[in-house]
Amino acid sequence: MKKVVVLLVCAVVLLVGYIVLDKSGIELPSFDANKAYKQGIAFHKNKEYDKAFELYKKACDGGEMLGCTILGAMYEYGNGVEKNEQKAAELLKKACDGGEMFGCGTLGVKYEYGNGVEKNEQKAAELYKKACDGGKMLGCYDLGVMYSNGNGVEKDFSKAVELFKKACDGGKMQGCGSLGVMYECGNGVEKNEQKAAELYKKACDGGDMLGCTNLGFMYEKGKGVEKDFKKAVELYKKACDGGNMLGCYGLGDMYVGGDGVEKNIKKGIELYKKACDGGNMHGCFNLGLMYAFGNGVEKDFSKAAELLKKACDGGDMHGCYNLGVMYANGNGVEKNVKKAMDLYNKACDGGEMHGCYNLGTIYANGNDVEKDFSKAAELFKKACDGGEMNGCRSLDLIYRLKVNE
């Protein structure tokens, strides 16, 4: 089985949720409100949420805005009180309006995803900017994400770079990692893989596990650093142990391929499963292939189809394409060419050129669909332009057939 290595670089990951126990840069209100807040923290740490809730409410009512922020978080997650996202938003707004910048950033998250408020990415960007301008580096980072993706603001890689750098310089390690992505891809800055590796290392050393994963990939491929499989394994393991599922996936690949570690397909499968269960769709895809080919496990097309569907539904276009193949052949699922076509089309639209080619082949051959050479040529051209050589060959064949008509 061909080893598939996919690294989520050139795409920035948003950290949802704010750490709200830091009081740096916040002017303290009256002693009683601050005392209630501090007592609430003590109970909160002991998971005595009912008592903590009462004290945070007293603090918030007394003018301690950080108490309002944490009270909002308790409503958000249902700690010590019935979960109520609308009430959480109200409290976060009160905190933000009162100058508590973590409240602004957290409220921004709610607007970005539409939790307890109507989704409004422009409003989210405004709140992240307010938090950033108020000295909260996570706000700078999140605003950088918005500029990088063009959500709520016009896409601007240069602005994203500026914000990631500010976050990184201010101690927010996610900013360092994302700045590394910009250097690796050459987005908003001149491409510099050595600089990217340095930034990933800074992020990794500072506790950002995605930075460890990305640095592991650099060592695996010899990008910006000398190729070193053992170092890659070490970094993937650190990331995986730290909860980054992409690191588990990468480590699984190393065990399956025997790169930098003794080959151990069983261990690789365990890591793919861990990654898949943790929400990494590439892990689901690779695990599905292991079941489809009987590599390290008993061949099981039904299990393979189940895993490929999970991968596809989670946005892995390789999963969609391969699931389409299973429907086209009736492996693990009832044969259904229409379903296969839908999956090939989804994969094609998502950038998986094999999907474009297979869909073109169905139109060219008229398999359970009316033969349509024009549609087939269109799909073969897309596949060819995307680097799928079979698409180029098939497109050439169609042109030859038309010439000889």
Coordinates of C-alpha atoms in Angstrom, one line a residue:
M1 CA 0.0 0.0 0.0
K2 CA 1.4 3.4 -0.9
K3 CA 2.0 5.4 2.2
V4 CA 0.0 8.7 2.3
V5 CA 1.5 11.6 4.1
V6 CA -0.6 14.7 4.5
L7 CA 0.4 17.7 6.6
L8 CA -2.1 20.5 7.3
V9 CA 0.2 23.3 6.5
C10 CA -0.8 26.4 4.5
A11 CA -4.0 26.3 6.6
V12 CA -4.2 27.9 10.0
V13 CA -6.0 26.2 12.9
L14 CA -8.1 28.4 15.2
L15 CA -7.8 27.9 18.9
V16 CA -11.3 28.1 20.4
G17 CA -11.6 29.2 24.0
Y18 CA -9.8 31.6 26.2
I19 CA -7.8 31.2 29.3
V20 CA -9.5 33.6 31.6
L21 CA -7.7 33.4 34.9
D22 CA -4.9 36.0 34.1
K23 CA -5.5 39.4 35.5
S24 CA -2.5 41.2 34.0
G25 CA -3.3 44.7 32.8
I26 CA -6.7 44.8 34.5
E27 CA -7.5 47.7 36.9
L28 CA -8.9 46.2 40.1
P29 CA -12.3 47.4 41.3
S30 CA -13.5 47.5 44.9
F31 CA -11.8 45.2 47.4
D32 CA -15.0 43.2 48.1
A33 CA -15.6 42.4 44.4
N34 CA -12.0 41.4 43.9
K35 CA -12.0 39.3 47.1
A36 CA -15.1 37.5 45.9
Y37 CA -13.4 36.9 42.6
K38 CA -10.3 35.4 44.3
Q39 CA -12.4 33.2 46.5
G40 CA -14.4 32.0 43.5
I41 CA -11.1 31.0 41.8
A42 CA -10.2 28.9 44.8
F43 CA -13.5 27.1 44.7
H44 CA -13.3 26.8 40.9
K45 CA -9.9 25.0 41.1
N46 CA -11.4 22.5 43.5
K47 CA -14.3 22.0 41.1
E48 CA -16.8 23.3 43.7
Y49 CA -18.7 25.0 40.9
D50 CA -21.8 26.0 42.8
K51 CA -19.8 28.0 45.4
A52 CA -17.6 29.5 42.7
F53 CA -20.6 30.5 40.6
E54 CA -22.1 32.5 43.6
L55 CA -18.8 34.3 44.2
Y56 CA -18.2 35.1 40.6
K57 CA -21.7 36.6 40.4
K58 CA -21.0 38.7 43.4
A59 CA -17.8 39.8 41.8
C60 CA -19.4 40.6 38.5
D61 CA -22.3 42.5 40.2
G62 CA -19.7 44.5 42.2
G63 CA -17.8 45.6 39.1
E64 CA -15.1 43.0 38.8
M65 CA -15.3 42.4 35.0
L66 CA -13.1 39.3 35.0
G67 CA -15.7 37.8 37.2
C68 CA -18.3 38.5 34.5
T69 CA -16.1 36.8 31.9
I70 CA -15.7 33.6 34.0
L71 CA -19.3 33.6 34.9
G72 CA -20.1 33.7 31.2
A73 CA -17.8 30.7 30.7
M74 CA -19.7 28.8 33.4
Y75 CA -22.9 29.4 31.6
E76 CA -21.2 28.4 28.3
Y77 CA -20.2 25.0 29.6
G78 CA -22.9 24.4 32.3
N79 CA -20.5 24.4 35.2
G80 CA -22.4 25.1 38.5
V81 CA -25.4 26.3 36.5
E82 CA -27.6 25.1 33.6
K83 CA -25.9 25.7 30.3
N84 CA -27.2 28.8 28.6
E85 CA -25.2 30.2 25.7
Q86 CA -27.3 33.3 25.3
K87 CA -26.7 34.2 29.0
A88 CA -23.0 33.5 28.5
A89 CA -23.0 36.0 25.6
E90 CA -24.7 38.7 27.7
L91 CA -22.1 38.3 30.4
L92 CA -19.2 38.4 28.0
K93 CA -20.6 41.5 26.4
K94 CA -20.8 43.1 29.9
A95 CA -17.2 42.2 30.6
C96 CA -16.0 43.4 27.2
D97 CA -17.9 46.7 27.5
G98 CA -16.3 47.1 30.9
G99 CA -12.8 46.8 29.5
E100 CA -12.1 43.1 30.2
M101 CA -10.3 42.1 27.0
F102 CA -10.5 38.3 27.5
G103 CA -14.3 38.8 27.5
C104 CA -14.0 40.6 24.1
G105 CA -12.0 37.7 22.7
T106 CA -14.3 35.0 24.0
L107 CA -17.3 36.9 22.7
G108 CA -15.5 37.1 19.3
V109 CA -15.4 33.3 19.3
K110 CA -19.1 33.1 19.9
Y111 CA -19.8 35.5 17.0
E112 CA -17.5 33.6 14.7
Y113 CA -19.3 30.3 15.3
G114 CA -22.8 31.6 16.1
N115 CA -22.9 30.1 19.6
G116 CA -25.6 31.9 21.6
V117 CA -25.6 34.8 19.1
E118 CA -26.3 35.2 15.4
K119 CA -23.2 34.2 13.5
N120 CA -21.3 37.4 12.4
E121 CA -17.7 37.0 11.3
Q122 CA -17.3 40.7 10.8
K123 CA -18.3 41.3 14.4
A124 CA -16.0 38.5 15.5
A125 CA -13.1 40.2 13.8
E126 CA -13.9 43.5 15.4
L127 CA -13.9 41.9 18.9
Y128 CA -10.6 40.1 18.2
K129 CA -9.1 43.4 17.2
K130 CA -10.4 45.0 20.4
A131 CA -8.8 42.2 22.4
C132 CA -5.6 42.4 20.5
D133 CA -5.4 46.2 20.8
G134 CA -6.0 45.7 24.5
G135 CA -2.9 43.5 24.8
K136 CA -4.4 40.0 24.6
M137 CA -2.2 38.1 22.2
L138 CA -4.8 35.4 21.6
G139 CA -7.0 38.1 20.1
C140 CA -4.1 39.0 17.8
Y141 CA -3.7 35.4 16.8
D142 CA -7.4 34.9 16.1
L143 CA -7.5 38.1 14.1
G144 CA -4.6 36.8 12.1
V145 CA -6.6 33.7 11.3
M146 CA -9.4 35.8 10.0
Y147 CA -7.1 37.8 7.7
S148 CA -5.4 34.6 6.6
N149 CA -8.7 32.9 5.6
G150 CA -10.6 36.0 4.6
N151 CA -13.3 35.5 7.2
G152 CA -15.0 38.7 8.3
V153 CA -12.3 40.8 6.7
E154 CA -10.7 40.9 3.2
K155 CA -8.0 38.3 2.9
D156 CA -4.7 39.9 3.6
F157 CA -1.7 37.6 4.1
S158 CA 0.6 40.5 4.9
K159 CA -1.7 41.7 7.7
A160 CA -2.0 38.1 9.0
V161 CA 1.8 37.9 9.1
E162 CA 1.9 41.1 11.1
L163 CA -0.6 39.8 13.6
F164 CA 0.9 36.4 14.0
K165 CA 4.3 38.0 14.6
K166 CA 2.8 40.3 17.3
A167 CA 1.2 37.2 18.9
C168 CA 4.4 35.3 18.7
D169 CA 6.5 38.1 20.1
G170 CA 3.9 38.5 22.9
G171 CA 4.3 34.9 24.0
K172 CA 1.4 33.2 22.2
M173 CA 3.0 30.1 20.7
Q174 CA 0.2 29.4 18.3
G175 CA 1.2 32.7 16.6
C176 CA 4.7 31.4 16.2
G177 CA 3.5 28.2 14.6
S178 CA 1.1 30.0 12.2
L179 CA 3.9 32.5 11.3
G180 CA 6.0 29.5 10.5
V181 CA 3.2 28.3 8.1
M182 CA 3.3 31.7 6.4
Y183 CA 7.1 31.4 5.9
E184 CA 6.9 27.8 4.7
C185 CA 4.2 28.6 2.1
G186 CA 5.4 32.1 1.2
N187 CA 2.2 33.7 2.1
G188 CA 2.6 37.4 2.9
V189 CA 6.4 37.0 3.2
E190 CA 9.2 35.6 1.1
K191 CA 9.2 31.8 1.3
N192 CA 11.9 30.7 3.8
E193 CA 11.7 27.1 5.0
Q194 CA 14.6 27.5 7.4
K195 CA 12.8 30.4 9.1
A196 CA 9.6 28.3 9.2
A197 CA 11.5 25.5 10.9
E198 CA 12.9 27.9 13.5
L199 CA 9.4 29.2 14.2
Y200 CA 7.9 25.7 14.5
K201 CA 10.7 24.9 17.0
K202 CA 9.9 28.0 19.0
A203 CA 6.2 27.0 19.0
C204 CA 7.0 23.4 19.9
D205 CA 9.3 24.3 22.7
G206 CA 6.7 26.7 24.0
G207 CA 4.0 23.9 24.2
D208 CA 2.2 24.3 20.9
M209 CA 1.9 20.7 19.7
L210 CA 0.9 21.6 16.2
G211 CA 4.3 23.3 16.0
C212 CA 5.9 20.0 17.0
T213 CA 4.0 18.1 14.3
N214 CA 4.9 20.6 11.6
L215 CA 8.5 20.6 12.7
G216 CA 8.4 16.8 12.5
F217 CA 7.2 17.0 9.0
M218 CA 10.1 19.4 8.1
Y219 CA 12.6 16.8 9.5
E220 CA 10.8 14.0 7.7
K221 CA 11.0 15.7 4.3
G222 CA 14.3 17.6 4.9
K223 CA 12.6 21.0 4.5
G224 CA 14.6 23.9 6.1
V225 CA 16.5 21.3 8.1
E226 CA 18.6 18.2 7.3
K227 CA 16.4 15.2 6.8
D228 CA 16.3 13.2 10.0
F229 CA 13.6 10.4 10.4
K230 CA 14.5 9.8 14.1
K231 CA 14.0 13.4 14.9
A232 CA 10.7 13.4 13.0
V233 CA 9.6 10.4 15.0
E234 CA 10.6 12.1 18.3
L235 CA 8.6 15.2 17.4
Y236 CA 5.5 13.4 16.1
K237 CA 5.5 11.4 19.4
K238 CA 5.8 14.5 21.5
A239 CA 2.9 16.0 19.5
C240 CA 0.8 12.9 19.8
D241 CA 1.4 12.5 23.5
G242 CA 0.4 16.2 23.9
G243 CA -2.9 15.6 22.2
N244 CA -2.3 16.6 18.6
M245 CA -3.9 14.0 16.5
L246 CA -2.1 15.0 13.4
G247 CA 1.1 14.1 15.2
C248 CA -0.4 10.6 15.9
Y249 CA -1.2 10.2 12.3
G250 CA 2.3 11.2 11.2
L251 CA 3.8 8.8 13.8
G252 CA 1.6 6.1 12.5
D253 CA 3.0 6.6 9.0
M254 CA 6.5 6.3 10.3
Y255 CA 5.8 3.0 12.0
V256 CA 4.0 1.7 8.9
G257 CA 6.9 2.7 6.7
G258 CA 9.6 1.8 9.1
D259 CA 11.2 5.3 8.8
G260 CA 13.2 6.3 11.8
V261 CA 11.8 3.5 13.9
E262 CA 11.5 -0.3 13.5
K263 CA 8.7 -1.1 11.2
N264 CA 5.6 -2.1 13.1
I265 CA 2.3 -2.1 11.2
K266 CA 0.3 -3.0 14.3
K267 CA 1.6 0.0 16.1
G268 CA 0.9 2.1 13.0
I269 CA -2.7 0.9 13.0
E270 CA -3.1 1.8 16.7
L271 CA -1.9 5.3 16.0
Y272 CA -4.1 5.7 12.9
K273 CA -7.1 4.6 15.1
K274 CA -6.1 7.1 17.9
A275 CA -5.8 9.9 15.3
C276 CA -9.2 8.9 13.8
D277 CA -11.0 8.6 17.1
G278 CA -9.5 12.0 18.0
G279 CA -11.0 13.7 14.9
N280 CA -8.1 13.5 12.4
M281 CA -9.7 12.4 9.2
H282 CA -6.4 11.4 7.5
G283 CA -6.1 8.8 10.3
C284 CA -9.5 7.5 9.4
F285 CA -8.6 7.4 5.7
N286 CA -5.4 5.5 6.2
L287 CA -7.0 3.1 8.7
G288 CA -9.7 2.4 6.1
L289 CA -7.1 1.5 3.5
M290 CA -5.5 -0.9 5.9
Y291 CA -8.8 -2.7 6.2
A292 CA -9.4 -2.5 2.5
F293 CA -6.1 -4.2 1.6
G294 CA -5.8 -6.4 4.7
N295 CA -2.6 -4.7 5.7
G296 CA -1.9 -5.6 9.4
V297 CA -5.5 -6.5 9.9
E298 CA -7.9 -9.0 8.5
K299 CA -9.4 -7.6 5.2
D300 CA -12.8 -6.2 5.9
F301 CA -14.4 -4.1 3.1
S302 CA -17.4 -3.2 5.3
K303 CA -15.1 -1.7 8.0
A304 CA -13.1 0.0 5.3
A305 CA -16.2 1.6 3.8
E306 CA -17.3 2.8 7.2
L307 CA -13.9 4.4 7.9
L308 CA -13.7 6.0 4.4
K309 CA -17.2 7.4 4.9
K310 CA -16.1 9.0 8.2
A311 CA -13.1 10.4 6.5
C312 CA -15.1 11.8 3.6
D313 CA -17.8 13.3 5.8
G314 CA -15.0 14.9 7.8
G315 CA -13.6 16.6 4.7
D316 CA -10.9 14.2 3.5
M317 CA -11.3 14.0 -0.3
H318 CA -9.1 10.9 -0.6
G319 CA -11.7 9.2 1.5
C320 CA -14.5 10.4 -0.8
Y321 CA -12.7 9.1 -3.9
N322 CA -11.9 5.7 -2.4
L323 CA -15.4 5.3 -1.0
G324 CA -16.6 6.0 -4.6
V325 CA -14.4 3.2 -5.8
M326 CA -16.0 0.9 -3.3
Y327 CA -19.5 1.8 -4.5
A328 CA -18.5 1.4 -8.1
N329 CA -17.2 -2.1 -7.5
G330 CA -19.6 -3.1 -4.7
N331 CA -16.9 -3.8 -2.2
G332 CA -18.3 -3.6 1.4
V333 CA -21.4 -1.8 0.1
E334 CA -24.1 -2.5 -2.4
K335 CA -22.9 -1.6 -5.9
N336 CA -24.3 1.8 -6.8
V337 CA -22.8 3.7 -9.7
K338 CA -24.9 6.8 -9.0
K339 CA -23.5 7.0 -5.5
A340 CA -20.0 6.4 -6.8
M341 CA -20.5 9.3 -9.2
D342 CA -21.7 11.6 -6.4
L343 CA -18.6 10.7 -4.4
Y344 CA -16.2 11.2 -7.4
N345 CA -17.8 14.6 -8.0
K346 CA -17.4 15.6 -4.4
A347 CA -13.8 14.5 -4.4
C348 CA -13.2 16.3 -7.7
D349 CA -14.7 19.5 -6.5
G350 CA -12.5 19.2 -3.4
G351 CA -9.3 18.9 -5.4
E352 CA -8.8 15.1 -5.6
M353 CA -8.0 14.7 -9.3
H354 CA -8.5 10.9 -9.3
G355 CA -12.2 11.7 -8.6
C356 CA -12.3 13.9 -11.7
Y357 CA -10.7 11.2 -13.8
N358 CA -12.9 8.4 -12.6
L359 CA -16.0 10.5 -13.1
G360 CA -14.9 11.4 -16.6
T361 CA -14.4 7.7 -17.4
I362 CA -17.9 6.9 -16.4
Y363 CA -19.2 9.6 -18.8
A364 CA -16.9 8.4 -21.5
N365 CA -17.9 4.8 -21.3
G366 CA -21.6 5.4 -20.6
N367 CA -21.6 3.2 -17.4
D368 CA -25.2 3.5 -16.0
V369 CA -25.3 7.0 -17.4
E370 CA -25.8 8.4 -20.9
K371 CA -22.5 8.6 -22.8
D372 CA -21.3 12.2 -22.9
F373 CA -17.8 12.9 -24.4
S374 CA -18.0 16.6 -23.9
K375 CA -18.6 16.1 -20.1
A376 CA -15.9 13.5 -20.1
A377 CA -13.4 15.8 -21.8
E378 CA -14.2 18.6 -19.4
L379 CA -13.4 16.3 -16.4
F380 CA -10.3 14.8 -18.0
K381 CA -9.0 18.3 -18.7
K382 CA -9.5 19.2 -15.0
A383 CA -7.8 16.1 -13.9
C384 CA -4.9 16.7 -16.4
D385 CA -4.5 20.3 -15.3
G386 CA -4.4 19.0 -11.7
G387 CA -1.5 16.6 -12.4
E388 CA -3.4 13.4 -13.0
M389 CA -1.6 12.0 -16.1
N390 CA -4.4 9.4 -16.8
G391 CA -6.6 12.4 -17.4
C392 CA -4.2 13.9 -19.9
R393 CA -4.0 10.6 -21.8
S394 CA -7.8 10.2 -21.9
L395 CA -8.2 13.8 -23.0
D396 CA -5.8 13.2 -25.8
L397 CA -7.7 10.0 -26.8
I398 CA -10.9 11.9 -27.0
Y399 CA -9.4 14.6 -29.2
R400 CA -8.0 11.9 -31.5
L401 CA -11.4 10.3 -31.8
K402 CA -13.0 13.6 -32.6
V403 CA -10.4 14.3 -35.3
N404 CA -11.1 10.9 -36.9
E405 CA -14.9 11.2 -36.9

